[in-house]
């Protein structure tokens, strides 16, 4: 497992669209003009990360979903509600976390009247890396939490399997003092009824470790 350096993430085609000075406004406005891969074409808008510059924790999902594409905000649909619930159970205030995605435009295919989520491919994830790099530079989080395989592979390499490393805290990485991969909240929504409670508990346990380490490093 090779943890990306910021310079690796900056290698993507979106680099040409990154603003020179990273501010909340510049990260939002320049993102809307990104043509680093074809995904902008069928999306309503690009969805930047959301949260305070002072956030200690950065949560990275896959890409905006249907709701996020319309609202322009990350994790505001069903997966977002589950994430909110898990964060609350773990004692992490969503307001104190920076929430973003590995890919900033919604990839979908029509299915009747609905827009069905499609997983971004490796070249789209690579193309979009500079935006994640820019957000990491802007926030400088202590803890980077990778939600699901797209985020994990974007940062830890394409051979990473979340099932193998979930909940493992990687320390002193080039990107943040702590990095952890865990499942994507959508995977819990897809878990069948009988197993969903356990899946949620395991996810909350991973987030509790984040809460604990963040409060420990704060009191140092
Ligand atoms: N899934 C994600 O990965 N990100 C979102 O913002 C919403 C759903
Ligand atoms: Fe740019 Fe990322 Fe959107 Fe592709 S998905 S156009 S790289 S912002």
XYZ file of N, CA, C and O in Angstrom, residues 69-181:
452
model
N -25.942 16.469 -6.528
C -25.776 17.119 -7.837
C -26.754 18.289 -7.982
O -26.436 19.325 -8.550
N -27.952 18.108 -7.444
C -28.976 19.152 -7.548
C -28.724 20.266 -6.529
O -28.815 21.447 -6.842
N -28.381 19.876 -5.316
C -28.195 20.868 -4.249
C -26.823 21.546 -4.276
O -26.648 22.601 -3.674
N -25.850 20.879 -4.890
C -24.500 21.449 -4.899
C -23.760 21.274 -3.583
O -22.768 21.962 -3.317
N -24.244 20.370 -2.745
C -23.600 20.121 -1.443
C -23.363 18.626 -1.265
O -24.191 17.819 -1.693
N -22.233 18.250 -0.627
C -21.916 16.822 -0.472
C -22.755 16.157 0.609
O -23.135 16.796 1.602
N -23.028 14.903 0.417
C -23.691 14.064 1.435
C -24.941 14.709 2.032
O -25.046 14.879 3.247
N -25.877 15.054 1.168
C -27.159 15.586 1.657
C -28.324 14.656 1.302
O -29.460 14.928 1.660
N -28.049 13.560 0.591
C -29.094 12.586 0.255
C -29.160 11.472 1.287
O -28.732 11.652 2.432
N -29.689 10.306 0.885
C -29.837 9.184 1.820
C -28.513 8.745 2.471
O -28.471 8.495 3.678
N -27.428 8.665 1.685
C -26.127 8.273 2.274
C -25.673 9.330 3.276
O -25.062 9.014 4.299
N -25.981 10.574 2.979
C -25.611 11.665 3.879
C -26.359 11.596 5.199
O -25.784 11.860 6.262
N -27.629 11.213 5.123
C -28.397 11.084 6.372
C -27.815 9.974 7.235
O -27.707 10.105 8.454
N -27.438 8.885 6.588
C -26.833 7.793 7.359
C -25.478 8.232 7.947
O -25.156 7.931 9.095
N -24.720 8.965 7.159
C -23.433 9.463 7.651
C -23.643 10.385 8.858
O -22.948 10.274 9.867
N -24.622 11.271 8.764
C -24.916 12.181 9.876
C -25.235 11.402 11.147
O -24.766 11.728 12.234
N -26.050 10.384 10.965
C -26.455 9.550 12.096
C -25.242 8.855 12.725
O -25.064 8.851 13.946
N -24.376 8.304 11.877
C -23.180 7.601 12.370
C -22.228 8.578 13.067
O -21.662 8.263 14.121
N -22.067 9.762 12.493
C -21.182 10.761 13.111
C -21.710 11.146 14.482
O -20.962 11.257 15.452
N -23.024 11.303 14.547
C -23.612 11.695 15.825
C -23.383 10.602 16.878
O -22.973 10.888 18.000
N -23.616 9.355 16.458
C -23.393 8.249 17.407
C -21.937 8.157 17.851
O -21.644 7.730 18.958
N -21.027 8.539 16.956
C -19.600 8.465 17.283
C -19.124 9.689 18.057
O -17.978 9.738 18.510
N -19.988 10.681 18.178
C -19.608 11.894 18.905
C -18.774 12.856 18.075
O -17.965 13.615 18.595
N -18.975 12.824 16.766
C -18.292 13.791 15.894
C -19.346 14.756 15.349
O -20.326 14.327 14.748
N -19.124 16.027 15.581
C -20.036 17.050 15.108
C -19.774 17.261 13.607
O -18.660 17.604 13.234
N -20.788 17.043 12.777
C -20.537 17.208 11.334
C -20.023 18.612 11.021
O -19.228 18.812 10.118
N -20.470 19.574 11.791
C -20.019 20.957 11.603
C -18.507 21.101 11.795
O -17.913 22.052 11.316
N -17.929 20.159 12.519
C -16.497 20.269 12.791
C -15.676 19.397 11.837
O -14.475 19.241 11.996
N -16.348 18.833 10.857
C -15.636 18.007 9.874
C -15.760 18.651 8.492
O -16.730 19.337 8.204
N -14.769 18.412 7.667
C -14.827 18.860 6.274
C -15.228 17.635 5.457
O -14.583 16.600 5.521
N -16.330 17.769 4.732
C -16.895 16.613 4.028
C -16.737 16.824 2.529
O -17.131 17.864 1.994
N -16.132 15.840 1.863
C -15.914 16.017 0.425
C -15.964 14.676 -0.300
O -16.353 13.668 0.277
N -15.600 14.689 -1.558
C -15.622 13.482 -2.390
C -14.351 13.376 -3.220
O -13.719 14.391 -3.532
N -14.025 12.153 -3.630
C -12.855 11.939 -4.478
C -13.079 12.530 -5.875
O -12.154 12.993 -6.525
N -14.333 12.494 -6.318
C -14.708 12.994 -7.650
C -15.818 14.022 -7.447
O -16.732 13.800 -6.661
N -15.729 15.132 -8.164
C -16.616 16.258 -7.837
C -17.864 16.386 -8.711
O -18.723 17.213 -8.425
N -17.935 15.632 -9.793
C -19.160 15.657 -10.613
C -19.867 14.296 -10.531
O -19.218 13.252 -10.444
N -21.176 14.345 -10.593
C -22.034 13.152 -10.512
C -21.964 12.365 -11.818
O -22.229 12.905 -12.887
N -21.629 11.088 -11.724
C -21.638 10.212 -12.901
C -22.871 9.325 -12.826
O -23.094 8.649 -11.820
N -23.648 9.329 -13.878
C -24.913 8.586 -13.833
C -25.320 8.107 -15.212
O -24.783 8.551 -16.225
N -26.277 7.166 -15.223
C -26.881 6.749 -16.493
C -28.390 6.765 -16.301
O -28.885 6.535 -15.198
N -29.117 7.080 -17.376
C -30.574 7.137 -17.238
C -31.166 5.739 -17.066
O -30.713 4.790 -17.706
N -32.111 5.626 -16.191
C -32.848 4.376 -15.999
C -34.299 4.782 -15.807
O -34.701 5.192 -14.731
N -35.057 4.749 -16.901
C -36.414 5.303 -16.861
C -36.311 6.791 -16.559
O -35.538 7.506 -17.209
N -37.049 7.234 -15.561
C -36.996 8.656 -15.200
C -35.879 8.951 -14.206
O -35.615 10.102 -13.875
N -35.251 7.883 -13.708
C -34.256 8.089 -12.657
C -32.845 8.206 -13.223
O -32.559 7.763 -14.325
N -31.986 8.814 -12.425
C -30.572 8.867 -12.785
C -29.853 7.897 -11.867
O -29.783 8.108 -10.666
N -29.326 6.849 -12.477
C -28.693 5.798 -11.690
C -27.205 6.076 -11.513
O -26.509 6.326 -12.495
N -26.754 6.016 -10.281
C -25.348 6.232 -9.948
C -24.440 5.258 -10.716
O -24.730 4.075 -10.819
N -23.358 5.762 -11.258
C -22.334 4.896 -11.859
C -21.017 5.176 -11.165
O -20.695 6.331 -10.876
N -20.264 4.129 -10.941
C -18.978 4.300 -10.258
C -17.992 5.010 -11.185
O -17.852 4.622 -12.346
N -17.306 6.015 -10.675
C -16.301 6.665 -11.538
C -15.135 5.695 -11.795
O -14.801 4.886 -10.935
N -14.565 5.772 -12.983
C -13.454 4.857 -13.276
C -12.118 5.462 -12.839
O -12.051 6.611 -12.402
N -11.072 4.655 -12.982
C -9.796 5.085 -12.433
C -9.286 6.377 -13.074
O -8.718 7.234 -12.415
N -9.528 6.524 -14.365
C -8.980 7.732 -14.999
C -9.752 8.981 -14.556
O -9.181 10.068 -14.421
N -11.026 8.821 -14.259
C -11.794 9.974 -13.750
C -11.344 10.334 -12.328
O -11.225 11.517 -11.983
N -11.092 9.300 -11.539
C -10.625 9.553 -10.162
C -9.259 10.242 -10.192
O -9.009 11.208 -9.464
N -8.397 9.765 -11.073
C -7.065 10.376 -11.180
C -7.153 11.813 -11.662
O -6.481 12.695 -11.142
N -8.019 12.021 -12.660
C -8.170 13.372 -13.212
C -8.588 14.352 -12.124
O -8.141 15.499 -12.077
N -9.441 13.895 -11.221
C -10.029 14.778 -10.211
C -9.144 14.965 -8.977
O -9.427 15.818 -8.132
N -8.058 14.192 -8.876
C -7.185 14.233 -7.698
C -6.741 15.625 -7.254
O -6.678 15.896 -6.052
N -6.412 16.515 -8.190
C -5.941 17.836 -7.779
C -6.937 18.600 -6.892
O -6.528 19.368 -6.021
N -8.228 18.368 -7.097
C -9.205 19.071 -6.243
C -9.137 18.566 -4.818
O -9.226 19.348 -3.864
N -8.985 17.266 -4.670
C -8.844 16.706 -3.327
C -7.536 17.211 -2.702
O -7.507 17.607 -1.534
N -6.482 17.232 -3.504
C -5.197 17.749 -3.009
C -5.359 19.200 -2.543
O -4.874 19.581 -1.473
N -6.051 19.990 -3.344
C -6.266 21.406 -2.999
C -7.043 21.534 -1.696
O -6.720 22.378 -0.842
N -8.043 20.675 -1.524
C -8.830 20.737 -0.283
C -7.988 20.313 0.917
O -8.100 20.899 2.002
N -7.143 19.302 0.717
C -6.277 18.868 1.819
C -5.304 19.999 2.190
O -5.070 20.279 3.363
N -4.782 20.683 1.176
C -3.877 21.802 1.457
C -4.602 22.956 2.133
O -4.042 23.653 2.977
N -5.838 23.150 1.750
C -6.630 24.244 2.322
C -6.973 23.963 3.790
O -6.828 24.832 4.654
N -7.378 22.731 4.099
C -7.841 22.390 5.456
C -6.698 21.879 6.355
O -6.693 22.116 7.550
N -5.761 21.211 5.770
C -4.703 20.526 6.518
C -5.265 19.725 7.705
O -4.982 19.997 8.872
N -6.089 18.716 7.400
C -6.728 17.949 8.473
C -5.724 17.078 9.220
O -4.699 16.689 8.665
N -6.050 16.763 10.462
C -5.252 15.793 11.228
C -5.641 14.381 10.848
O -4.864 13.457 10.987
N -6.898 14.241 10.439
C -7.432 12.909 10.206
C -8.167 12.877 8.872
O -9.083 13.647 8.645
N -7.723 11.996 8.010
C -8.365 11.826 6.715
C -9.117 10.496 6.757
O -8.506 9.447 6.956
N -10.416 10.546 6.605
C -11.225 9.328 6.654
C -11.734 9.022 5.253
O -12.423 9.853 4.643
N -11.359 7.861 4.732
C -11.695 7.498 3.354
C -12.906 6.576 3.385
O -12.839 5.461 3.911
N -14.005 7.061 2.836
C -15.260 6.320 2.904
C -15.446 5.496 1.630
O -15.799 6.034 0.586
N -15.148 4.208 1.710
C -15.381 3.323 0.574
C -14.199 3.208 -0.361
O -13.183 3.893 -0.224
N -14.326 2.303 -1.336
C -13.167 1.921 -2.136
C -12.700 3.016 -3.084
O -11.507 3.146 -3.337
N -13.597 3.833 -3.603
C -13.128 4.875 -4.534
C -12.192 5.847 -3.821
O -11.093 6.139 -4.313
N -12.611 6.319 -2.649
C -11.766 7.256 -1.895
C -10.489 6.561 -1.437
O -9.387 7.121 -1.525
N -10.626 5.320 -0.966
C -9.451 4.603 -0.465
C -8.442 4.388 -1.584
O -7.237 4.588 -1.414
N -8.931 3.991 -2.754
C -8.007 3.736 -3.862
C -7.405 5.025 -4.413
O -6.266 5.039 -4.872
N -8.166 6.109 -4.343
C -7.630 7.395 -4.807
C -6.398 7.778 -3.990
O -5.447 8.347 -4.510
N -6.412 7.449 -2.714
C -5.353 7.899 -1.816
C -4.333 6.796 -1.499
O -3.150 7.069 -1.318
N -4.803 5.555 -1.452
C -3.914 4.469 -1.014
C -3.503 3.534 -2.148
O -2.820 2.541 -1.929
N -3.942 3.845 -3.359
C -3.540 3.037 -4.504
C -4.631 2.074 -4.915
O -5.437 1.632 -4.096
N -4.610 1.716 -6.201
C -5.747 0.981 -6.760
C -5.797 -0.479 -6.331
O -6.792 -1.164 -6.554
N -4.727 -0.971 -5.682
C -4.788 -2.368 -5.247
C -5.328 -2.511 -3.823
O -5.393 -3.613 -3.286
N -5.726 -1.391 -3.228
C -6.212 -1.444 -1.849
C -7.610 -2.046 -1.762
O -8.461 -1.762 -2.594
N -7.806 -2.907 -0.794
C -9.134 -3.481 -0.545
C -9.605 -3.007 0.809
O -8.990 -3.321 1.834
N -10.698 -2.268 0.818
C -11.187 -1.689 2.078
C -11.528 -2.779 3.084
O -11.300 -2.627 4.288
N -12.028 -3.907 2.597
C -12.374 -4.994 3.518
C -11.156 -5.447 4.331
O -11.298 -5.896 5.450
N -9.957 -5.301 3.743
C -8.752 -5.738 4.465
C -8.220 -4.714 5.443
O -7.613 -5.080 6.445
N -8.377 -3.457 5.124
C -7.692 -2.443 5.959
C -8.658 -1.550 6.718
O -8.238 -0.600 7.369
N -9.934 -1.826 6.655
C -10.885 -0.910 7.283
C -10.585 -0.785 8.786
O -10.248 -1.760 9.458
N -10.688 0.425 9.264
C -10.500 0.654 10.694
C -9.050 0.726 11.136
O -8.768 1.056 12.286
N -8.136 0.440 10.221
C -6.706 0.522 10.564
C -6.286 1.992 10.495
O -6.537 2.643 9.481
N -5.644 2.471 11.544
C -5.222 3.871 11.525
C -3.780 3.949 11.036
O -2.871 3.404 11.652
N -3.587 4.591 9.910
C -2.241 4.769 9.353
C -1.719 6.108 9.864
O -2.409 7.130 9.761
N -0.523 6.090 10.424
C -0.027 7.331 11.032
C 1.142 7.919 10.251
O 1.830 7.226 9.514
N 1.332 9.211 10.478
C 2.443 9.952 9.867
C 2.544 9.751 8.359
O 3.599 9.463 7.821
N 1.418 9.866 7.702
C 1.408 9.758 6.249
C 1.731 11.132 5.652
O 1.646 12.142 6.356
N 2.061 11.164 4.372
C 2.368 12.470 3.770
C 1.137 13.388 3.688
O 1.287 14.587 3.483
N -0.047 12.831 3.848
C -1.256 13.647 3.659
C -1.853 14.169 4.953
O -2.464 15.235 4.982
N -1.709 13.387 6.011
C -2.294 13.777 7.298
C -1.660 12.900 8.374
O -1.149 11.816 8.080
N -1.730 13.369 9.622
C -1.143 12.590 10.721
C -1.807 11.221 10.832
O -1.167 10.248 11.200
N -3.099 11.182 10.521
C -3.823 9.911 10.558
C -4.656 9.740 9.289
O -5.287 10.695 8.841
N -4.653 8.521 8.786
C -5.514 8.187 7.648
C -6.206 6.872 7.969
O -5.563 5.934 8.457
N -7.500 6.807 7.732
C -8.219 5.542 7.931
C -9.212 5.329 6.797
O -9.906 6.256 6.384
N -9.259 4.103 6.315
C -10.294 3.747 5.339
C -11.390 2.980 6.065
O -11.123 2.173 6.959
